[in-house]
Coordinates of C-alpha atoms in Angstrom, one line a residue:
X1 CA -145.7 154.3 44.1
X2 CA -142.2 156.2 45.2
X3 CA -142.2 158.6 48.1
X4 CA -141.6 162.0 47.7
X5 CA -138.1 163.0 48.9
X6 CA -138.3 166.3 50.9
X7 CA -134.8 168.1 50.2
X8 CA -132.3 168.4 53.2
X9 CA -131.6 172.0 54.3
X10 CA -128.3 173.0 55.6
X11 CA -128.9 174.8 59.0
X12 CA -126.0 177.3 59.2
X13 CA -127.3 179.7 62.1
X14 CA -125.2 179.3 65.3
X15 CA -128.3 180.0 67.9
X16 CA -130.0 177.4 66.3
X17 CA -126.7 175.2 66.8
X18 CA -126.8 176.5 70.6
X19 CA -130.9 174.8 70.6
X20 CA -129.9 171.4 69.5
X21 CA -129.1 169.0 72.6
X22 CA -132.1 169.0 74.2
X23 CA -132.8 165.5 76.2
X24 CA -130.6 163.8 78.7
X25 CA -128.1 162.0 77.2
X26 CA -128.6 159.3 80.0
X27 CA -132.1 158.0 79.4
X28 CA -132.6 154.5 79.6
X29 CA -135.3 154.1 76.4
X30 CA -133.9 155.6 73.0
X31 CA -134.9 155.5 69.5
X32 CA -132.4 153.3 67.8
X33 CA -133.1 152.9 64.5
X34 CA -134.8 155.5 61.7
X35 CA -135.5 154.0 57.8
X36 CA -137.3 156.1 55.6
X37 CA -137.1 154.7 52.3
X38 CA -139.7 151.9 52.7
X39 CA -141.8 150.8 49.5
X40 CA -138.6 153.2 47.8
X41 CA -136.7 151.7 44.4
X42 CA -134.4 149.5 45.5
X43 CA -136.0 149.2 49.1
X44 CA -135.7 145.3 50.7
X45 CA -138.8 146.4 53.2
X46 CA -142.0 148.1 51.9
X47 CA -142.7 150.4 55.3
X48 CA -140.8 152.9 56.6
X49 CA -140.1 152.0 60.4
X50 CA -138.9 154.0 63.9
X51 CA -137.1 151.7 66.0
X52 CA -136.9 152.4 70.5
X53 CA -134.5 149.9 72.7
X54 CA -134.4 150.4 76.1
X55 CA -130.8 150.7 77.2
X56 CA -131.7 149.9 81.3
X57 CA -132.5 146.8 83.2
X58 CA -135.7 147.6 84.1
X59 CA -139.0 147.5 82.1
X60 CA -140.7 150.8 81.5
X61 CA -144.1 151.3 80.6
X62 CA -144.9 153.7 77.2
X63 CA -148.8 154.1 78.2
X64 CA -149.2 157.8 77.7
X65 CA -145.7 158.1 75.0
X66 CA -145.6 159.6 71.8
X67 CA -142.7 159.0 69.0
X68 CA -142.8 162.6 67.0
X69 CA -142.3 163.6 63.6
X70 CA -141.2 167.0 61.8
X71 CA -139.5 167.4 59.0
X72 CA -135.9 169.1 59.1
X73 CA -136.6 173.0 58.9
X74 CA -140.7 172.1 60.2
X75 CA -141.5 173.4 63.6
X76 CA -144.8 171.6 63.3
X77 CA -144.8 168.1 65.2
X78 CA -146.9 165.1 64.2
X79 CA -147.4 162.6 67.0
X80 CA -147.9 158.9 67.2
X81 CA -149.3 157.7 70.4
X82 CA -147.2 154.4 72.6
X83 CA -148.7 152.1 74.1
X84 CA -147.4 148.8 76.3
X85 CA -144.1 148.5 77.7
X86 CA -140.9 147.5 76.5
X87 CA -138.6 145.0 78.1
X88 CA -134.6 145.9 79.6
X89 CA -132.6 145.0 76.9
X90 CA -135.9 144.9 74.9
X91 CA -136.6 147.0 71.2
X92 CA -140.6 148.5 70.6
X93 CA -141.0 148.5 66.5
X94 CA -142.7 151.3 65.2
X95 CA -144.4 150.5 61.4
X96 CA -144.8 153.8 58.9
X97 CA -146.8 154.4 55.8
X98 CA -145.8 151.6 53.2
X99 CA -144.6 152.6 49.8
X100 CA -145.2 151.1 46.4
X101 CA -142.0 148.9 46.1
X102 CA -140.3 147.1 48.2
X103 CA -140.6 142.8 49.0
X104 CA -140.4 142.1 52.1
X105 CA -142.9 142.6 55.3
X106 CA -141.5 144.6 58.1
X107 CA -141.5 141.8 61.2
X108 CA -145.0 142.2 63.2
X109 CA -144.9 146.0 64.8
X110 CA -146.1 146.8 68.5
X111 CA -147.3 150.0 66.4
X112 CA -148.8 150.8 63.9
X113 CA -149.1 154.3 62.3
X114 CA -149.3 156.2 58.5
X115 CA -146.9 159.0 58.2
X116 CA -144.8 159.5 55.9
X117 CA -141.0 159.6 56.8
X118 CA -138.2 161.6 54.5
X119 CA -135.8 159.6 52.6
X120 CA -132.6 161.2 54.2
X121 CA -133.5 164.1 56.3
X122 CA -135.6 165.0 59.2
X123 CA -136.0 164.7 63.2
X124 CA -137.7 161.8 65.2
X125 CA -138.7 162.7 68.7
X126 CA -139.2 160.6 71.7
X127 CA -141.7 161.8 74.2
X128 CA -143.3 160.9 77.9
X129 CA -146.8 162.5 76.7
X130 CA -148.6 162.3 73.3
X131 CA -149.5 166.0 73.2
X132 CA -147.8 167.3 69.9
X133 CA -144.4 169.2 70.3
X134 CA -144.0 173.1 68.7
X135 CA -141.0 175.2 67.3
X136 CA -138.2 173.4 64.8
X137 CA -136.2 172.7 68.2
X138 CA -138.3 172.3 71.4
X139 CA -137.2 171.4 74.5
X140 CA -138.5 170.2 77.7
X141 CA -138.5 167.6 80.1
X142 CA -141.0 165.9 78.1
X143 CA -138.1 165.1 75.7
X144 CA -137.0 161.4 76.4
X145 CA -134.4 161.9 73.0
X146 CA -134.3 163.2 70.1
X147 CA -132.8 162.9 66.6
X148 CA -132.0 164.4 63.8
X149 CA -130.7 163.2 61.0
X150 CA -129.3 164.2 57.1
X151 CA -127.4 167.7 56.9
X152 CA -130.8 169.9 56.7
X153 CA -131.9 168.5 59.9
X154 CA -132.5 171.9 61.7
X155 CA -132.7 170.2 65.4
X156 CA -130.2 167.0 67.0
X157 CA -128.3 166.0 69.6
X158 CA -124.8 166.6 69.9
X159 CA -122.7 168.9 67.3
X160 CA -124.3 167.8 64.5
X161 CA -127.3 165.3 63.3
X162 CA -126.8 161.7 61.7
X163 CA -125.9 161.1 58.4
X164 CA -128.1 160.9 55.6
X165 CA -130.1 157.0 55.1
X166 CA -131.6 156.0 51.8
X167 CA -133.4 153.2 50.0
X168 CA -131.2 151.0 50.8
X169 CA -130.1 152.4 54.3
X170 CA -131.0 152.8 57.5
X171 CA -129.2 154.8 60.4
X172 CA -128.6 152.3 63.7
X173 CA -127.3 153.6 67.1
X174 CA -124.2 152.0 67.6
X175 CA -123.6 148.8 69.8
X176 CA -127.5 147.8 69.1
X177 CA -128.9 150.4 70.5
X178 CA -126.7 150.6 73.8
X179 CA -124.0 153.5 73.0
X180 CA -125.9 156.8 74.2
X181 CA -123.5 159.9 74.5
X182 CA -125.5 162.2 73.2
X183 CA -123.8 163.0 69.8
X184 CA -126.1 162.2 67.1
X185 CA -123.4 162.9 64.7
X186 CA -121.3 159.8 66.4
X187 CA -123.9 157.5 68.0
X188 CA -125.6 156.7 64.5
X189 CA -123.9 154.9 61.8
X190 CA -125.4 154.3 58.1
X191 CA -126.3 150.7 57.3
X192 CA -128.7 147.9 56.1
X193 CA -132.6 148.7 57.8
X194 CA -132.2 145.8 60.8
X195 CA -136.0 146.1 62.0
X196 CA -136.2 144.5 65.3
X197 CA -139.5 144.1 67.8
X198 CA -140.4 143.0 70.8
X199 CA -139.9 139.7 69.8
X200 CA -136.4 140.5 69.1
X201 CA -133.8 138.6 71.3
X202 CA -132.9 140.3 74.5
X203 CA -129.7 142.5 74.5
X204 CA -128.6 144.3 78.1
X205 CA -126.4 146.9 77.7
X206 CA -125.6 146.6 81.2
X207 CA -125.6 143.1 82.0
X208 CA -126.3 142.1 85.6
X209 CA -123.6 141.2 87.7
X210 CA -122.9 138.4 90.6
X211 CA -120.1 137.7 92.8
X212 CA -120.2 135.6 95.3
X213 CA -117.6 134.4 98.3
X214 CA -117.2 131.6 100.8
X215 CA -118.6 133.6 103.9
X216 CA -115.8 132.5 106.2
X217 CA -112.9 131.0 105.3
X218 CA -113.6 127.6 104.9
X219 CA -112.1 124.4 107.3
X220 CA -112.5 120.9 106.0
X221 CA -116.4 120.9 104.6
X222 CA -117.8 117.4 104.8
X223 CA -121.1 116.3 103.1
X224 CA -124.3 117.0 104.6
X225 CA -123.2 120.6 106.2
X226 CA -123.9 123.6 105.4
X227 CA -122.2 125.6 103.5
X228 CA -122.3 129.8 103.9
X229 CA -121.9 131.7 101.4
X230 CA -121.8 136.2 100.4
X231 CA -123.2 137.2 97.5
X232 CA -123.1 140.6 96.0
X233 CA -125.7 141.6 93.0
X234 CA -125.1 144.9 90.9
X235 CA -127.0 146.0 87.9
X236 CA -130.3 145.0 88.0
X237 CA -133.1 147.4 87.9
X238 CA -135.3 145.5 89.5
X239 CA -136.5 142.5 91.4
X240 CA -134.5 139.0 91.0
X241 CA -134.3 135.5 92.1
X242 CA -131.4 133.4 92.7
X243 CA -130.3 129.7 93.2
X244 CA -127.8 128.6 95.2
X245 CA -126.8 124.7 94.2
X246 CA -124.0 121.8 93.9
X247 CA -125.9 119.5 91.5
X248 CA -127.7 117.9 94.6
X249 CA -129.4 120.3 97.0
X250 CA -130.3 124.5 96.2
X251 CA -131.8 127.3 98.0
X252 CA -133.5 129.7 96.2
X253 CA -135.8 132.3 96.9
X254 CA -137.4 135.3 94.3
X255 CA -138.3 138.9 94.5
X256 CA -135.2 139.6 95.6
X257 CA -133.8 143.1 95.7
X258 CA -131.0 143.7 98.4
X259 CA -127.1 144.2 96.4
X260 CA -125.7 141.6 99.1
X261 CA -126.7 139.1 101.0
X262 CA -126.0 135.9 102.6
X263 CA -127.1 132.1 102.4
X264 CA -125.6 128.4 102.7
X265 CA -126.6 125.3 101.2
X266 CA -126.1 121.5 102.8
X267 CA -123.0 120.6 101.1
X268 CA -123.2 116.9 99.2
X269 CA -120.8 115.0 97.1
X270 CA -117.9 117.0 95.9
X271 CA -116.4 119.6 94.1
X272 CA -117.8 123.2 92.4
X273 CA -121.2 124.9 94.1
X274 CA -122.3 127.2 91.4
X275 CA -124.2 130.3 92.6
X276 CA -126.5 131.1 89.5
X277 CA -128.3 134.8 90.1
X278 CA -131.6 134.8 87.5
X279 CA -132.9 138.4 87.2
X280 CA -136.1 140.0 85.8
X281 CA -134.2 141.5 83.7
X282 CA -135.4 139.9 80.2
X283 CA -135.0 136.6 81.9
X284 CA -131.0 137.3 81.8
X285 CA -128.8 135.2 84.0
X286 CA -125.4 136.0 85.6
X287 CA -123.5 133.5 87.3
X288 CA -120.6 133.7 89.6
X289 CA -119.1 129.9 91.6
X290 CA -116.6 129.6 94.5
X291 CA -115.0 126.0 94.0
X292 CA -114.8 124.0 97.0
X293 CA -114.0 119.9 98.2
X294 CA -116.2 118.5 99.5
X295 CA -115.4 114.9 101.9
X296 CA -117.3 112.3 102.5
X297 CA -118.6 111.1 106.3
X298 CA -116.7 107.9 106.5
X299 CA -118.6 104.8 107.8
X300 CA -119.5 104.4 111.2
X301 CA -117.1 102.1 113.1
X302 CA -118.6 98.5 113.9
X303 CA -117.8 96.4 116.4
X304 CA -116.7 92.7 117.1
X305 CA -117.6 91.7 121.3
X306 CA -116.4 88.9 123.2
X307 CA -119.9 86.5 123.8
X308 CA -121.8 89.1 121.7
X309 CA -121.2 91.7 124.5
X310 CA -121.9 89.5 127.6
X311 CA -119.7 87.5 129.9
X312 CA -119.8 86.9 134.0
X313 CA -117.4 88.4 136.5
X314 CA -114.0 87.4 136.6
X315 CA -114.2 86.6 132.2
X316 CA -112.5 89.0 130.1
X317 CA -114.7 90.7 127.4
X318 CA -112.4 91.7 124.5
X319 CA -114.2 94.8 122.5
X320 CA -112.4 95.2 118.4
X321 CA -113.2 98.0 117.0
X322 CA -113.4 97.3 113.1
X323 CA -113.4 100.1 110.3
X324 CA -111.6 103.3 109.8
X325 CA -108.6 102.0 108.1
X326 CA -107.8 105.5 106.9
X327 CA -108.6 108.1 110.0
X328 CA -108.4 108.4 113.5
X329 CA -110.9 106.1 115.8
X330 CA -112.0 108.3 119.0
X331 CA -113.0 105.5 121.3
X332 CA -114.5 106.2 125.0
X333 CA -115.9 104.0 127.9
X334 CA -118.3 104.6 130.6
X335 CA -117.2 104.6 133.4
X336 CA -114.2 102.8 132.2
X337 CA -111.7 104.5 131.7
X338 CA -109.6 105.1 129.1
X339 CA -110.7 107.2 126.5
X340 CA -109.3 109.3 123.4
X341 CA -107.8 109.5 119.9
X342 CA -106.7 105.5 119.1
X343 CA -105.1 104.4 115.1
X344 CA -106.8 101.2 113.8
X345 CA -107.4 98.5 114.5
X346 CA -108.5 98.8 117.7
X347 CA -108.8 96.6 121.2
X348 CA -110.1 97.4 123.9
X349 CA -110.3 94.6 126.7
X350 CA -112.5 94.6 130.2
X351 CA -110.2 92.4 132.2
X352 CA -111.5 89.5 134.9
X353 CA -111.1 92.6 137.7
X354 CA -114.1 94.9 136.2
X355 CA -116.5 95.0 138.9
X356 CA -120.2 93.4 137.4
X357 CA -122.3 96.4 135.6
X358 CA -123.5 97.7 132.0
X359 CA -121.0 99.3 130.3
X360 CA -121.3 102.0 127.6
X361 CA -118.6 102.2 124.3
X362 CA -118.6 105.0 121.6
X363 CA -116.5 105.0 118.8
X364 CA -116.1 107.6 115.9
X365 CA -114.2 107.8 112.8
X366 CA -112.9 111.2 111.3
X367 CA -111.0 111.5 108.4
X368 CA -109.8 114.6 106.3
X369 CA -111.6 116.7 109.4
X370 CA -115.4 115.2 109.1
X371 CA -116.7 112.7 112.0
X372 CA -118.7 109.3 111.0
X373 CA -122.0 109.4 113.1
X374 CA -121.4 107.8 116.9
X375 CA -121.1 103.9 116.7
X376 CA -122.9 103.3 120.6
X377 CA -123.1 100.0 122.2
X378 CA -123.1 98.4 126.0
X379 CA -121.2 95.8 127.3
X380 CA -122.8 93.4 130.0
X381 CA -120.6 92.0 133.3
X382 CA -123.1 89.9 135.2
X383 CA -122.0 89.4 138.7
X384 CA -121.6 85.7 140.3
X385 CA -124.1 84.3 142.1
X386 CA -123.8 84.1 145.5
X387 CA -122.9 80.4 146.0
X388 CA -123.5 78.6 149.4
X389 CA -123.9 75.1 150.8
X390 CA -124.3 74.1 154.0
X391 CA -124.6 70.7 155.7
X392 CA -127.4 69.6 158.6
X393 CA -124.2 68.2 160.2
X394 CA -120.8 67.8 159.2
X395 CA -120.0 65.2 161.3
X396 CA -122.4 61.5 161.2
X397 CA -122.4 58.2 162.2
X398 CA -121.5 55.1 160.4
X399 CA -124.0 53.9 157.8
X400 CA -125.7 57.6 158.5
X401 CA -126.4 60.5 155.7
X402 CA -126.6 64.3 155.6
X403 CA -128.9 66.8 154.1
X404 CA -127.1 69.0 152.0
X405 CA -128.4 72.9 151.0
X406 CA -127.2 74.8 148.5
X407 CA -128.6 78.6 147.5
X408 CA -127.8 81.4 145.6
X409 CA -129.0 80.2 142.0
X410 CA -131.2 78.5 139.5
X411 CA -129.6 75.3 138.8
X412 CA -127.5 73.3 141.4
X413 CA -125.1 70.7 140.0
X414 CA -123.4 68.7 143.3
X415 CA -120.5 66.2 143.5
X416 CA -118.6 64.5 145.9
X417 CA -118.0 60.8 147.3
X418 CA -120.9 58.6 146.0
X419 CA -123.0 61.9 144.9
X420 CA -123.3 63.3 141.1
X421 CA -126.6 65.8 140.6
X422 CA -127.5 68.4 138.4
X423 CA -130.9 69.8 138.7
X424 CA -132.6 73.0 140.0
X425 CA -133.1 71.2 143.4
X426 CA -130.9 72.5 145.4
X427 CA -131.0 69.9 147.9
X428 CA -129.1 66.7 148.1
X429 CA -128.3 63.5 150.2
X430 CA -124.8 62.7 151.4
X431 CA -123.5 59.5 152.9
X432 CA -119.8 59.2 152.9
X433 CA -117.0 61.5 154.2
X434 CA -115.0 63.6 151.9
X435 CA -115.5 66.8 149.8
X436 CA -118.7 68.1 148.8
X437 CA -119.2 70.8 146.4
X438 CA -122.0 72.5 144.1
X439 CA -121.5 74.5 141.3
X440 CA -124.6 76.6 141.2
X441 CA -125.7 78.6 138.0
X442 CA -128.3 81.9 138.0
X443 CA -130.1 82.8 135.5
X444 CA -127.6 84.8 133.2
X445 CA -126.0 81.7 132.9
X446 CA -123.0 82.9 135.5
X447 CA -122.3 80.2 137.9
X448 CA -120.1 80.4 141.2
X449 CA -119.0 76.8 143.5
X450 CA -119.0 76.0 146.9
X451 CA -118.0 73.3 149.1
X452 CA -118.1 71.3 152.4
X453 CA -116.3 68.7 154.0
X454 CA -117.9 65.8 155.9
X455 CA -116.3 63.0 158.4
X456 CA -118.2 60.1 159.3
X457 CA -117.0 59.2 163.1
X458 CA -118.1 56.5 165.4
X459 CA -119.7 58.8 167.8
X460 CA -121.0 61.2 165.2
X461 CA -119.5 64.1 166.4
X462 CA -116.5 66.2 165.6
X463 CA -114.9 68.4 168.5
X464 CA -112.9 71.5 167.2
X465 CA -109.8 72.5 168.7
X466 CA -109.4 74.9 171.7
X467 CA -106.3 76.7 172.4
X468 CA -104.2 76.1 175.0
X469 CA -104.2 78.9 177.6
X470 CA -107.0 81.1 177.8
X471 CA -106.3 84.5 179.9
X472 CA -108.9 86.2 182.0
X473 CA -108.4 88.9 184.2
X474 CA -110.1 89.7 187.5
X475 CA -113.6 90.8 187.8
X476 CA -114.0 90.5 183.7
X477 CA -116.7 88.0 182.0
X478 CA -115.1 85.1 180.1
X479 CA -116.6 83.7 177.2
X480 CA -114.8 80.0 175.7
X481 CA -116.4 78.4 172.6
X482 CA -115.7 75.0 171.2
X483 CA -117.3 74.2 167.7
X484 CA -118.9 70.9 168.0
X485 CA -120.3 68.8 164.5
X486 CA -122.8 66.1 164.7
X487 CA -126.3 65.3 166.2
X488 CA -125.2 66.6 170.7
X489 CA -127.6 65.9 173.1
X490 CA -126.0 67.3 176.0
X491 CA -123.2 68.9 176.7
X492 CA -120.8 68.8 180.2
X493 CA -118.4 71.1 181.1
X494 CA -115.0 69.9 183.8
X495 CA -112.9 71.6 185.5
X496 CA -109.7 69.8 187.2
X497 CA -111.5 66.8 185.9
X498 CA -115.0 68.0 188.1
X499 CA -118.1 68.6 186.3
X500 CA -119.2 71.9 186.4
X501 CA -122.9 72.4 187.2
X502 CA -125.2 75.1 184.7
X503 CA -122.6 74.8 182.2
X504 CA -124.7 72.8 179.3
X505 CA -123.4 74.6 176.0
X506 CA -120.7 74.5 174.0
X507 CA -119.6 77.5 175.4
X508 CA -117.8 77.8 179.2
X509 CA -119.0 81.3 180.4
X510 CA -117.8 83.1 183.4
X511 CA -119.8 86.4 184.1
X512 CA -117.0 88.1 186.9
X513 CA -113.3 86.2 186.5
X514 CA -112.7 85.5 190.3
X515 CA -108.8 84.3 191.2
X516 CA -110.9 80.6 192.0
X517 CA -111.6 80.3 188.5
X518 CA -107.9 79.2 187.4
X519 CA -107.9 75.7 186.7
X520 CA -107.6 72.9 183.2
X521 CA -110.9 72.9 181.6
X522 CA -112.2 70.3 179.3
X523 CA -115.6 70.0 176.8
X524 CA -117.3 66.3 176.7
X525 CA -120.0 65.6 174.8
X526 CA -122.7 63.1 174.0
X527 CA -123.9 62.5 170.6
X528 CA -126.7 60.1 169.2
X529 CA -123.9 57.1 168.6
X530 CA -121.4 58.2 170.8
X531 CA -119.6 60.5 172.9
X532 CA -116.3 62.8 172.2
X533 CA -114.6 65.3 174.8
X534 CA -112.2 67.8 173.7
X535 CA -108.3 68.7 174.7
X536 CA -108.3 70.5 178.1
X537 CA -107.2 74.3 178.1
X538 CA -105.7 76.5 181.0
X539 CA -107.1 79.7 181.9
X540 CA -104.9 81.6 183.8
X541 CA -106.7 84.7 186.1
X542 CA -104.4 87.9 186.3
X543 CA -105.2 90.4 188.8
X544 CA -106.1 93.7 187.9
X545 CA -103.6 96.5 188.9
X546 CA -103.8 98.7 191.5
X547 CA -104.2 102.1 191.0
X548 CA -101.8 104.5 193.2
X549 CA -103.1 107.9 192.0
X550 CA -100.9 111.1 193.7
X551 CA -101.6 114.7 193.4
X552 CA -101.5 118.2 195.7
X553 CA -104.0 117.6 198.1
X554 CA -103.8 113.9 198.2
X555 CA -103.4 110.2 197.5
X556 CA -105.6 107.7 195.8
X557 CA -105.6 103.7 196.5
X558 CA -107.7 101.6 193.8
X559 CA -110.3 104.7 193.2
X560 CA -113.8 103.6 192.6
X561 CA -115.7 107.1 192.5
X562 CA -114.5 109.8 189.9
X563 CA -111.3 111.6 191.9
X564 CA -111.7 115.8 191.1
X565 CA -107.7 117.6 190.9
X566 CA -107.9 121.0 191.4
X567 CA -105.8 123.3 189.2
X568 CA -104.7 125.9 190.5
X569 CA -105.6 129.6 188.7
X570 CA -103.3 130.3 187.1
X571 CA -101.0 127.0 187.2
X572 CA -100.5 123.5 186.8
X573 CA -100.6 120.0 188.3
X574 CA -98.3 117.2 188.8
X575 CA -100.1 113.6 188.5
X576 CA -98.4 110.3 189.8
X577 CA -99.8 107.3 188.6
X578 CA -98.4 103.5 189.5
X579 CA -99.6 100.2 189.4
X580 CA -98.4 99.5 186.1
X581 CA -96.2 99.1 182.7
X582 CA -97.3 101.7 180.9
X583 CA -99.5 104.5 181.7
X584 CA -101.9 106.7 178.7
X585 CA -103.5 109.9 180.2
X586 CA -106.4 111.8 177.6
X587 CA -108.1 115.2 178.3
X588 CA -111.0 116.3 176.4
X589 CA -110.0 119.9 175.4
X590 CA -113.2 120.9 173.4
X591 CA -116.6 120.4 172.1
X592 CA -117.8 121.5 168.3
X593 CA -120.7 120.1 167.4
X594 CA -121.3 117.3 169.4
X595 CA -117.7 116.2 168.8
X596 CA -115.0 115.6 171.5
X597 CA -111.2 116.7 170.3
X598 CA -109.0 115.1 172.6
X599 CA -105.4 115.2 173.6
X600 CA -104.0 111.6 174.6
X601 CA -100.4 111.6 176.6
X602 CA -98.7 108.1 176.7
X603 CA -95.7 107.0 179.2
X604 CA -94.4 104.3 180.9
X605 CA -93.6 106.7 184.3
X606 CA -97.0 107.2 185.2
X607 CA -95.6 111.3 185.5
X608 CA -98.5 114.1 183.7
X609 CA -98.0 117.5 184.0
X610 CA -101.9 119.0 183.8
X611 CA -102.5 122.8 182.7
X612 CA -106.2 122.4 181.3
X613 CA -109.6 121.7 183.4
X614 CA -112.2 119.4 182.3
X615 CA -113.2 115.9 182.1
X616 CA -109.8 112.8 182.1
X617 CA -109.4 109.3 181.1
X618 CA -106.3 107.2 183.0
X619 CA -105.8 104.1 182.1
X620 CA -103.0 101.7 183.6
X621 CA -101.8 98.8 182.1
X622 CA -99.5 96.1 184.5
X623 CA -97.9 94.5 181.0
X624 CA -101.3 91.4 181.1
X625 CA -104.3 92.0 178.9
X626 CA -105.8 93.1 182.7
X627 CA -105.5 96.9 182.1
X628 CA -108.1 98.9 184.1
X629 CA -109.5 102.6 183.2
X630 CA -110.6 105.3 185.4
X631 CA -112.3 108.8 184.8
X632 CA -111.8 112.0 186.4
X633 CA -112.3 115.3 186.4
X634 CA -109.7 118.8 186.6
X635 CA -111.4 121.4 188.2
X636 CA -110.2 125.2 189.3

């Protein structure tokens, strides 16, 4: 059955026109489509419908709201209560009465009623209450949106109503429902009905925006390092989530509300880092990106080391650093210098003078500002063993032998005339004259050598050389040692060919030399297979100087006690010394923290000017080894 058509009324009263614009032109939820020809002749759809649209970026609950209908000039309004939520950018379809014609059902409505809409002219209001409006053109904050369609509509937004729809045409808000300037006449156009419900694809009028920039002007960006971003978010009417990714690593968060935030993501690979913000407004996504190039981390350098990095002292150790052919190599050693940047390939030598020890070596490769992991190793320079070789006697009788003893290692290789022995045993036997040696090897396989020369003598004795002349000072002790090798049974010292009683060692000893001790001396030694004598040497006895000390108040000759000299106050004193060829005067001038500060004067005249008190020391040298020293005190 075809619905009744309501006649349109042309409203010409100025006071009514002045009352028509009654709602906020920036309403978030608006009436986006009205169709009153459902079921009529020539119509496609079987039902009338009203469509709502959420222009904003946040969902809106319709609970407690209503859509209300009135005829073109009517004052009575019929409400249809609404339920549910209309998503940001979403549609809401309200199905009205069905006619007898049409071929197609509406999409599943979000709300249904049996109110019949006038085909060509009427009024529809979206209200945030369910109570019925009243009056031809009601006003109030409860009216969210109002559309007057057809020329006879008595109430509308703006300067006039929309054009009249028909059986085959609806009125549709421009830009798929987004346009709302508060002008029904220009915001709506007649067109084929296009009913949309909550399942229709989201249509955000003002999609969320996103800008993303690097937080600071980046230098080289290396694989594995954090890359910082500053993100600015706009046009989200609710919370949002974000994901920042470069395809491998990402960071994300949900329920964000800030319009700006800073974050970072670890760099891997290379190319563009893409920052994606996904809002809760109908799942709309905004994308921004900052393109950067990520440089790879260079490979860790490697080493080639002499003998795997361990040598003995005195052997050069060569370190060859491999890799880093296209970059800059940093090489350091500790505690040995040098260190610094080098162009690869690079070789460093711990030379033969490098002290024993363990040395750390470190190398890194830098390419395009990115540095490799540290290549860390150690080299060891082991000390040589302290090799020694001794003989039980340096001389032995014909047909005899001596024992050789070595030390310092774990293996001993003896060699010499008639001797070749290589074993851990540190002793060997030599039975011939000549040079004998041992190579000592320690636990680190480092070696050192030592030697000794043996003599075969008919007497079994070897006496060392003696000086031709020995100078001695009267009153001083004298000791003249003579080296003797071999097995000795007796020592005999002779002076001028006469045996000296009590001298029975290899050292001539006189406790206090006197002038009568001058003469020619020699040593005779008796051994196991004979005797031997040293060459004769002469002992010369030099007299000690006789000191003559002259100062105001007296003269002292060879003073045995400490001479005290009086110093005038104020003033100075002249001291004269004789008895030598060189004179030294030393005086203590201060004491600090237990240490003496001394002043010395040397001359050949023996004349000294004294101007301070304190202890003094006077040394007189006659030109021989027999210097003499006396000490005294300067007083006021």
